[in-house]
PDB file of C-alpha atoms in Angstrom:
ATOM      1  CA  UNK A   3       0.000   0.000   0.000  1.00 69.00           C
ATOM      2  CA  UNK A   4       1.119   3.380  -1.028  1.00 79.00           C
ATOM      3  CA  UNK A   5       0.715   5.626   1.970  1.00 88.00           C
ATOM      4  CA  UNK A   6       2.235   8.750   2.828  1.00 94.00           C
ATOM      5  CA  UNK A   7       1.781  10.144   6.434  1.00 95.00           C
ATOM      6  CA  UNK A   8       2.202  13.987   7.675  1.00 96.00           C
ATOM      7  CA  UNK A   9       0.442  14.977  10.711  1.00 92.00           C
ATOM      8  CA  UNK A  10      -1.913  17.719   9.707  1.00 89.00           C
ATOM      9  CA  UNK A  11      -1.384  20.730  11.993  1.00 90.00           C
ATOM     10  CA  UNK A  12      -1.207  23.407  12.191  1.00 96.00           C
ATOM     11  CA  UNK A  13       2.737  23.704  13.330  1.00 97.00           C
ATOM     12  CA  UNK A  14       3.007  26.889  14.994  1.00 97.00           C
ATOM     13  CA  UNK A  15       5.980  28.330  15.441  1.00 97.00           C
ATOM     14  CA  UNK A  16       7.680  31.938  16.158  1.00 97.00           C
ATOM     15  CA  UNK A  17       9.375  34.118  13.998  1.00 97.00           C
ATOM     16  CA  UNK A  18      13.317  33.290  13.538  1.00 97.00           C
ATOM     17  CA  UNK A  19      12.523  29.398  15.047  1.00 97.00           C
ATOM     18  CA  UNK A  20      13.232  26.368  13.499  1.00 98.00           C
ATOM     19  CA  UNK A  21      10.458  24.613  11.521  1.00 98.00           C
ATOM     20  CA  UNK A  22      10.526  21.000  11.579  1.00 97.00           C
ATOM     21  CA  UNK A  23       8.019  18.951   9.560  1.00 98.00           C
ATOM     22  CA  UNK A  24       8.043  15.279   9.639  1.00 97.00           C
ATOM     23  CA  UNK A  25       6.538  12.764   7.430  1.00 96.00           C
ATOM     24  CA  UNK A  26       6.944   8.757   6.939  1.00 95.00           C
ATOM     25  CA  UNK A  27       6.339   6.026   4.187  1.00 94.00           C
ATOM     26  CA  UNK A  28       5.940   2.630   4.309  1.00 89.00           C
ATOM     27  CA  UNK A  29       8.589   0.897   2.229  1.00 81.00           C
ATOM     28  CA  UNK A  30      12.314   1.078   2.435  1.00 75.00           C
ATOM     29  CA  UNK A  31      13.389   0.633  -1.171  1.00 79.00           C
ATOM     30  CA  UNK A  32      11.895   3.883  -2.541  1.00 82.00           C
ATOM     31  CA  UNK A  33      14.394   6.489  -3.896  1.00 82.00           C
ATOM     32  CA  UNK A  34      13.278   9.685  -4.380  1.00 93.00           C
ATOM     33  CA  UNK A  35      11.499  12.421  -2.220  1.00 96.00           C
ATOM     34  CA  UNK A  36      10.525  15.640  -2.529  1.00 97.00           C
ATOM     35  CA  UNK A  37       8.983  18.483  -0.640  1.00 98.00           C
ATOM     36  CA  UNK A  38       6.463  21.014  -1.514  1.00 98.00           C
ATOM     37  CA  UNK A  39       5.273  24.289  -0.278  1.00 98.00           C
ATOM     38  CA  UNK A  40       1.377  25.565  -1.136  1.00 98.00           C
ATOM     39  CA  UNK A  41       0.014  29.194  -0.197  1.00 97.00           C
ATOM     40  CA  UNK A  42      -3.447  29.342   0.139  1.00 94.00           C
ATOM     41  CA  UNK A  43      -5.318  29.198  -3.273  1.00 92.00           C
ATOM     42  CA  UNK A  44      -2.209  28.629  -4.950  1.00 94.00           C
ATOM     43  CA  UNK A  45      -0.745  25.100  -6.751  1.00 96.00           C
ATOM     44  CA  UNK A  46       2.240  23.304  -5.094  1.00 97.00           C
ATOM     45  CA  UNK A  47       5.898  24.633  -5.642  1.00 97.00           C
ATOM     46  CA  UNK A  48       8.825  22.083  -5.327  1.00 96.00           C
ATOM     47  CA  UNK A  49      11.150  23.199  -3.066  1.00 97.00           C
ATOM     48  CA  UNK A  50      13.334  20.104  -1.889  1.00 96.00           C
ATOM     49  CA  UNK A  51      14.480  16.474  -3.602  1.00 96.00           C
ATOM     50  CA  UNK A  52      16.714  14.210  -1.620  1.00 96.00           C
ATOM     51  CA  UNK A  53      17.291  10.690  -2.938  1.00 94.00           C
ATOM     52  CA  UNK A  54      19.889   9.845  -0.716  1.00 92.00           C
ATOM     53  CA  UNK A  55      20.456   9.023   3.219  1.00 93.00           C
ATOM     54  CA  UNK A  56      21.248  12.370   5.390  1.00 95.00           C
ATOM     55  CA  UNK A  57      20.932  15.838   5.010  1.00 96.00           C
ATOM     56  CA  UNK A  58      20.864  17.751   2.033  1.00 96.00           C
ATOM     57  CA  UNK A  59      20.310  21.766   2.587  1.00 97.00           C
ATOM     58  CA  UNK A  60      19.320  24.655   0.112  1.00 96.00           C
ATOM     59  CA  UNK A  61      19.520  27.898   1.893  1.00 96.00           C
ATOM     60  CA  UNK A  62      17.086  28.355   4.683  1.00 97.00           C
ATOM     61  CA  UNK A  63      16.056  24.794   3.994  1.00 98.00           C
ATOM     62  CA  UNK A  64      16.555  21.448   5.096  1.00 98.00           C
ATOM     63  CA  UNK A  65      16.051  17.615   4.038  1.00 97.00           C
ATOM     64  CA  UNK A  66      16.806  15.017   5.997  1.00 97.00           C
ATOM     65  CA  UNK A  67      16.286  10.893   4.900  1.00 95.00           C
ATOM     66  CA  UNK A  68      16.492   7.901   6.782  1.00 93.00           C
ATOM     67  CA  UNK A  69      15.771   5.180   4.650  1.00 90.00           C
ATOM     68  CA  UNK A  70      15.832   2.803   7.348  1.00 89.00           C
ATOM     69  CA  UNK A  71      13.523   4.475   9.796  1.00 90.00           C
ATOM     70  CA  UNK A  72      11.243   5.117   6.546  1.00 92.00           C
ATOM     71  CA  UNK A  73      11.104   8.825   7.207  1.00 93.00           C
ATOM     72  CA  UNK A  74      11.876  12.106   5.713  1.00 96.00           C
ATOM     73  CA  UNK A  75      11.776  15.411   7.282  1.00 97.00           C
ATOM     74  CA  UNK A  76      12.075  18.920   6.087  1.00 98.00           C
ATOM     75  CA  UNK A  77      13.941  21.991   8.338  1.00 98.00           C
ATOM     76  CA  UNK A  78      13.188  25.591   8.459  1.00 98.00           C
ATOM     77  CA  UNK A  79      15.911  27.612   9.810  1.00 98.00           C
ATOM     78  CA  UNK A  80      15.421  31.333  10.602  1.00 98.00           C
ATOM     79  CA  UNK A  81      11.616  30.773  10.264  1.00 98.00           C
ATOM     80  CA  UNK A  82       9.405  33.755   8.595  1.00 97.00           C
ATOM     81  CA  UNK A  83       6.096  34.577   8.416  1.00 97.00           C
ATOM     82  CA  UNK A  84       6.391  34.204   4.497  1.00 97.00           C
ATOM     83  CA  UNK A  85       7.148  30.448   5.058  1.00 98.00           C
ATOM     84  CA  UNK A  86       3.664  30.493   6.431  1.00 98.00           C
ATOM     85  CA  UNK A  87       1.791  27.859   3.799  1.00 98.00           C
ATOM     86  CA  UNK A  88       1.064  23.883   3.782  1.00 97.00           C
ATOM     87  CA  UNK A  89       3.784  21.466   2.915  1.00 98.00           C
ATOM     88  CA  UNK A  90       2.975  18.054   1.372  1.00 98.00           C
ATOM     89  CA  UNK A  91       6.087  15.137   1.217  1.00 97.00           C
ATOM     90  CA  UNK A  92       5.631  13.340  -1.704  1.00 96.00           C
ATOM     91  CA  UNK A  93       7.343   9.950  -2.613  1.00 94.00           C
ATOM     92  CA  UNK A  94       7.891   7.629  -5.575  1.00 91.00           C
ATOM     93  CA  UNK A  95       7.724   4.268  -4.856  1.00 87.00           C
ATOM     94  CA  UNK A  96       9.816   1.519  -6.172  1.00 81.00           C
ATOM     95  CA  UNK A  97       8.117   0.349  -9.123  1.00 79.00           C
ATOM     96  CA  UNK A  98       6.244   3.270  -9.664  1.00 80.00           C
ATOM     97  CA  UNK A  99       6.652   6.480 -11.457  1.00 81.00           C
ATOM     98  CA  UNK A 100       4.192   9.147 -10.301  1.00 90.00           C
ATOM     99  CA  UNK A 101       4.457  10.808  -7.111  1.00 93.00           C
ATOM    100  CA  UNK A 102       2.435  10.194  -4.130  1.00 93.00           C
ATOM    101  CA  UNK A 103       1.514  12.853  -1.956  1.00 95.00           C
ATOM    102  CA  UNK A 104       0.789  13.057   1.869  1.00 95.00           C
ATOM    103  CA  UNK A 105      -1.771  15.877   2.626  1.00 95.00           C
ATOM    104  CA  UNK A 106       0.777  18.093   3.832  1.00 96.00           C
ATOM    105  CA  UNK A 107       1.253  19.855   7.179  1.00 97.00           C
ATOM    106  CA  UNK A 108      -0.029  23.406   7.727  1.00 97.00           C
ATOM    107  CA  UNK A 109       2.928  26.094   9.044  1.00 98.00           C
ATOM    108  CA  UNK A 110       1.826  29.171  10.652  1.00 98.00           C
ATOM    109  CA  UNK A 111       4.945  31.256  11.558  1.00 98.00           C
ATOM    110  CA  UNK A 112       3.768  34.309  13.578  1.00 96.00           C
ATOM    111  CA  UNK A 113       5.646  37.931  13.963  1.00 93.00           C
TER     112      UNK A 113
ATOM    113  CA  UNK B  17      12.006  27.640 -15.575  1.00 70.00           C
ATOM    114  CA  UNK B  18       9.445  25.188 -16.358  1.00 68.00           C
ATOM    115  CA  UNK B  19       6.085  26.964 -17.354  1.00 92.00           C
ATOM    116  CA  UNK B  20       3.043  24.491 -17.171  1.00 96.00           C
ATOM    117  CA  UNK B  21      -0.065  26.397 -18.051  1.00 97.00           C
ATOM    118  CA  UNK B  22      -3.777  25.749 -17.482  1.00 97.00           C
ATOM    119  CA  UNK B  23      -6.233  27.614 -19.857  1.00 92.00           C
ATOM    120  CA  UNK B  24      -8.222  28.736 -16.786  1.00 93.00           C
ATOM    121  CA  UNK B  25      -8.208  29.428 -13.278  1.00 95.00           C
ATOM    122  CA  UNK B  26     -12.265  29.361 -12.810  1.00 97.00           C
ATOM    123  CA  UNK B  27     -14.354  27.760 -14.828  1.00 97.00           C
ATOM    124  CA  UNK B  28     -18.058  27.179 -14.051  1.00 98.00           C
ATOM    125  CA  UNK B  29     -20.265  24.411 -15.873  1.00 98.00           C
ATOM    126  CA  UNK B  30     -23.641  23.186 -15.661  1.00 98.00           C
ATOM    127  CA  UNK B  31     -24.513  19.202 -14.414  1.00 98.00           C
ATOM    128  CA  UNK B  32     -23.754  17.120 -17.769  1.00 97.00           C
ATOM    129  CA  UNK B  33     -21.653  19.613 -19.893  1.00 97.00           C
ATOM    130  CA  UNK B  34     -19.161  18.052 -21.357  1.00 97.00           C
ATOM    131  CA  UNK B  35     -15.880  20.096 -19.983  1.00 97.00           C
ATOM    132  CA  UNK B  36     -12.059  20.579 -21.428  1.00 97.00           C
ATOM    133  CA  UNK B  37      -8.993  21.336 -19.093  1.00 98.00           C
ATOM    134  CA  UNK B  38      -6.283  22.087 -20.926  1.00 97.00           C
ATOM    135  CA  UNK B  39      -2.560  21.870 -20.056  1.00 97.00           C
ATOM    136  CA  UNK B  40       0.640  23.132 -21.978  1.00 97.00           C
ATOM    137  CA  UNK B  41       4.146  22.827 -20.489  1.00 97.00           C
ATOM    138  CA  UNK B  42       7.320  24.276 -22.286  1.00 95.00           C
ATOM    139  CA  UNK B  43       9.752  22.155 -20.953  1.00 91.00           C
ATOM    140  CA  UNK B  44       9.791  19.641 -23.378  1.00 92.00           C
ATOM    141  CA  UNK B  45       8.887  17.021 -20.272  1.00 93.00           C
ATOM    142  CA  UNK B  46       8.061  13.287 -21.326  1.00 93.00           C
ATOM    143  CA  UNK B  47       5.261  12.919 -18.324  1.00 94.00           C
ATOM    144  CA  UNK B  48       2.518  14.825 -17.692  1.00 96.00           C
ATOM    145  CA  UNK B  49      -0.353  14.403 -14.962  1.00 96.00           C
ATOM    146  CA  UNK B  50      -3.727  15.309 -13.887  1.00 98.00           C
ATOM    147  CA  UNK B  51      -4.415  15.617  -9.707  1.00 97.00           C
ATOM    148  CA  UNK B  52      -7.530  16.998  -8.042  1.00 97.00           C
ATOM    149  CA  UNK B  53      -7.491  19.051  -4.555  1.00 97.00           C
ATOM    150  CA  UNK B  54      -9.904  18.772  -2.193  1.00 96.00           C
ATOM    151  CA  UNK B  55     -10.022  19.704   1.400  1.00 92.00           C
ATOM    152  CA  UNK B  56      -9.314  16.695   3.847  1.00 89.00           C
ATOM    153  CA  UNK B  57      -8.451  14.570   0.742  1.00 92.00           C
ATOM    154  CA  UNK B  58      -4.842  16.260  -0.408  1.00 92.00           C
ATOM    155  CA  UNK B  59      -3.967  15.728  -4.021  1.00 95.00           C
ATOM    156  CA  UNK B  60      -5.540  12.613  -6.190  1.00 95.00           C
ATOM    157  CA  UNK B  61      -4.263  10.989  -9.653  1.00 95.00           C
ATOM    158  CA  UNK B  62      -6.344  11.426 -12.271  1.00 97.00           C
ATOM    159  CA  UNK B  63      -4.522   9.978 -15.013  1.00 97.00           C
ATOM    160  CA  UNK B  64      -0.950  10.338 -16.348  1.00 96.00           C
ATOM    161  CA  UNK B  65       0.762  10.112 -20.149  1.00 96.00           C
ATOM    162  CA  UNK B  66       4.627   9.293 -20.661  1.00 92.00           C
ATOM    163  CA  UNK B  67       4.281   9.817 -24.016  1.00 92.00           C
ATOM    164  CA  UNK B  68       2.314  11.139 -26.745  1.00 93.00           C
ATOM    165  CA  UNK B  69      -1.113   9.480 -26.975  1.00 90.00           C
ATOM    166  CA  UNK B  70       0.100   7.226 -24.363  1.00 92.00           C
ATOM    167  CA  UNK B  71      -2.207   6.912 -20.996  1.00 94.00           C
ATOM    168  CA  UNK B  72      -2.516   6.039 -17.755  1.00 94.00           C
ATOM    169  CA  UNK B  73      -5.126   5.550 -15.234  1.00 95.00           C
ATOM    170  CA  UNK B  74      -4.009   6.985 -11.800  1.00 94.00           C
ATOM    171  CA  UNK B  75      -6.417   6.803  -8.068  1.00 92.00           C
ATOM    172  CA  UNK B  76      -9.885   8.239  -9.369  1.00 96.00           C
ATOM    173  CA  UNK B  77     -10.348   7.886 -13.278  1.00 97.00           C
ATOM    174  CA  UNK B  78     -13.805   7.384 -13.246  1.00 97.00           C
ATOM    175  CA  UNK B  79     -15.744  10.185 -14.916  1.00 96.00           C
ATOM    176  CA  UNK B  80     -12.514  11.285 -16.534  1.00 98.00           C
ATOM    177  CA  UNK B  81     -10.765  10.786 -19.941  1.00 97.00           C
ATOM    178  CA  UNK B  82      -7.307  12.566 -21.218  1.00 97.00           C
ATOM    179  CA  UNK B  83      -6.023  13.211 -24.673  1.00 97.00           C
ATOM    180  CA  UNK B  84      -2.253  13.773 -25.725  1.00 97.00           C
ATOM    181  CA  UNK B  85      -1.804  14.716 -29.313  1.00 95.00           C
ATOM    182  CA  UNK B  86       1.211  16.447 -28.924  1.00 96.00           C
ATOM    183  CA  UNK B  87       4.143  16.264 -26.373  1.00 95.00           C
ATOM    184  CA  UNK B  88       3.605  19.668 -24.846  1.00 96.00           C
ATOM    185  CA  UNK B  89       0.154  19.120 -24.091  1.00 97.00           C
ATOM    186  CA  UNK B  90      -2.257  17.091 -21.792  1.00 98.00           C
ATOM    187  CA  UNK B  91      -6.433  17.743 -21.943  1.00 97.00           C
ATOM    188  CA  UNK B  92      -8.433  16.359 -19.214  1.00 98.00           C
ATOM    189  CA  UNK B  93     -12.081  15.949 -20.260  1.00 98.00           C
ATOM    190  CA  UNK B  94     -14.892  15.754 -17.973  1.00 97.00           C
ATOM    191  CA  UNK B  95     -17.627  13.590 -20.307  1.00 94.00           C
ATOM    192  CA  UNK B  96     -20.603  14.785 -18.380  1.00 97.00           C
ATOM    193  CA  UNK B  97     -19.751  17.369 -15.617  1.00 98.00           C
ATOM    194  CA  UNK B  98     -21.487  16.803 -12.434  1.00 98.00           C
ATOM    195  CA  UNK B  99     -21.696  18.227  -8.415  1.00 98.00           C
ATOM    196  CA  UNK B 100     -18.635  15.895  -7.306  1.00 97.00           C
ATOM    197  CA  UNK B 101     -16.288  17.150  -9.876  1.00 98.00           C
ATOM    198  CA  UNK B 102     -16.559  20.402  -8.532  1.00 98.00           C
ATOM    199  CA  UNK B 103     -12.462  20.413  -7.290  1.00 97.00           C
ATOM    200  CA  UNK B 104      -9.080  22.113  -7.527  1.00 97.00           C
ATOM    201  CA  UNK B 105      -7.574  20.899 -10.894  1.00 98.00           C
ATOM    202  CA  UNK B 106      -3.704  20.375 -11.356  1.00 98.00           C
ATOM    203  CA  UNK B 107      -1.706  19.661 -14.098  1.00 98.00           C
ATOM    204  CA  UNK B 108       1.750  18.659 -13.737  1.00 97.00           C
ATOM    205  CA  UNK B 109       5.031  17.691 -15.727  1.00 96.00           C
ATOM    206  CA  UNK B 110       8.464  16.206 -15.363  1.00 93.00           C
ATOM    207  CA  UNK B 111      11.464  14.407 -16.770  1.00 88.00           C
ATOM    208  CA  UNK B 112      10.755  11.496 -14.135  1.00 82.00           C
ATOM    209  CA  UNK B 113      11.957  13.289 -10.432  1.00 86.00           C
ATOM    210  CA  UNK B 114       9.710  16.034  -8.812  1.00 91.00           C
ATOM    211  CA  UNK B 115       7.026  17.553 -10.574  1.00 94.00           C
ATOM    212  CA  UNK B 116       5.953  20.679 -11.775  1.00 96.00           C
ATOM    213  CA  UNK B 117       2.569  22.361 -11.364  1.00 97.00           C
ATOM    214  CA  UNK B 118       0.447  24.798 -13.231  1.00 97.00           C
ATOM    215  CA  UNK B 119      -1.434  27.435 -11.415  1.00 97.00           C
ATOM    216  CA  UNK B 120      -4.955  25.070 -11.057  1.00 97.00           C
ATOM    217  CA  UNK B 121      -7.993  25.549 -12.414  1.00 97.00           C
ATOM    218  CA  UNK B 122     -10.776  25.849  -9.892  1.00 97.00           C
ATOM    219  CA  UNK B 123     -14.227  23.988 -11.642  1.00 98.00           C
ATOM    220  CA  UNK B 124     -17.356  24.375 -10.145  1.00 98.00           C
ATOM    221  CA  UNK B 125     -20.220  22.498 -11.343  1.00 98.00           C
ATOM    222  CA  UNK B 126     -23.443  23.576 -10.633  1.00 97.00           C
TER     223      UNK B 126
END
């Protein structure tokens, strides 16, 4: 079964904190992940792909993979109320080619 | 940058119309996908193409049909439009990784 778990929200956290969003999948040969952001009314922007175990950062931003714990997790460093949106994890499978999607977690970073 | 483009961002139809979404991308991407949004329910396949006038059913094809007559662009056709349709509409492409989304076209069927 294709399943992709993130826990709904909403994350609150202050301005200048670190964000962390979690989500988890539920097979341990898939290869590629990815993170997107979504503002309110608007369509999903990728913002992260990791394919490999550990970290892989992009300015502000943050992936982390553990293949073996079946996880992925996204950081937020010097949060700001900009980064306020939903973020969905989305995973291909092994043996698959289309993304699936978890139905994001909801950030609100206040001033 | 990868452009994908929907031809609307509202659209409102009447119960049984028959109803075109259209998608262009400029990327020169091999895949290209339809998703719904709806609240509670996150993003849903529709159906996906890998190549021109190739197909594929995704989650929820039921209601739904796609054409592909050329590589750039991906039409999702509602046969008879009805209440439950009513959705956020995404189109997406890609070279195989992450995709990349249009702005969405917001149907309402009434």
């Amino acid at each position: 079964q294709k399943e992709v778990e993130q826990n709904s929200g909403p994350l609150s956290v202050p301005e200048g904190a670190i964000a962390s969003l979690n989500c988890t999948y539920s097979d341990r040969v898939s290869q590629s992940f990815f993170w997107y952001r979504q503002y309110s009314g608007k369509s999903p922007e990728l913002i992260m792909s990791i394919y490999s175990n550990g970290d892989k950062e992009d300015g502000r931003f943050t992936a982390q993979l553990n293949k073996a714990s079946q996880y992925v997790s996204l950081l937020i460093r010097d949060s700001q109320p900009s980064d306020s949106a939903t973020y969905l994890c989305a995973v291909i499978y092994s043996g698959y080619s289309t993304l699936t999607f978890g139905k994001g977690t909801m950030l609100l970073v206040s001033p | 940058d990868v452009k994908v483009t929907q031809s609307s961002r509202y659209l409102v139809k009447r119960t049984g119309e028959k109803v075109f979404l259209e998608c262009v991308q400029d990327m020169d991407h091999e895949n290209m996908f339809w998703y719904r949004q709806d609240p509670g329910l996150g993003l849903r396949l529709i159906y996906f193409s890998y190549d021109v006038k190739m197909k594929e059913k995704g989650d929820i094809p039921e209601g739904y049909s796609v054409s592909r007559e050329k590589k750039e662009r991906f039409s999702l056709i509602l046969e008879s439009a009805s209440t439950n349709q009513t959705s956020m509409y995404l189109c997406a492409s890609s070279l195989g990784g992450g995709a990349f989304f249009g702005q969405g076209t917001r149907l309402t069927v009434v």
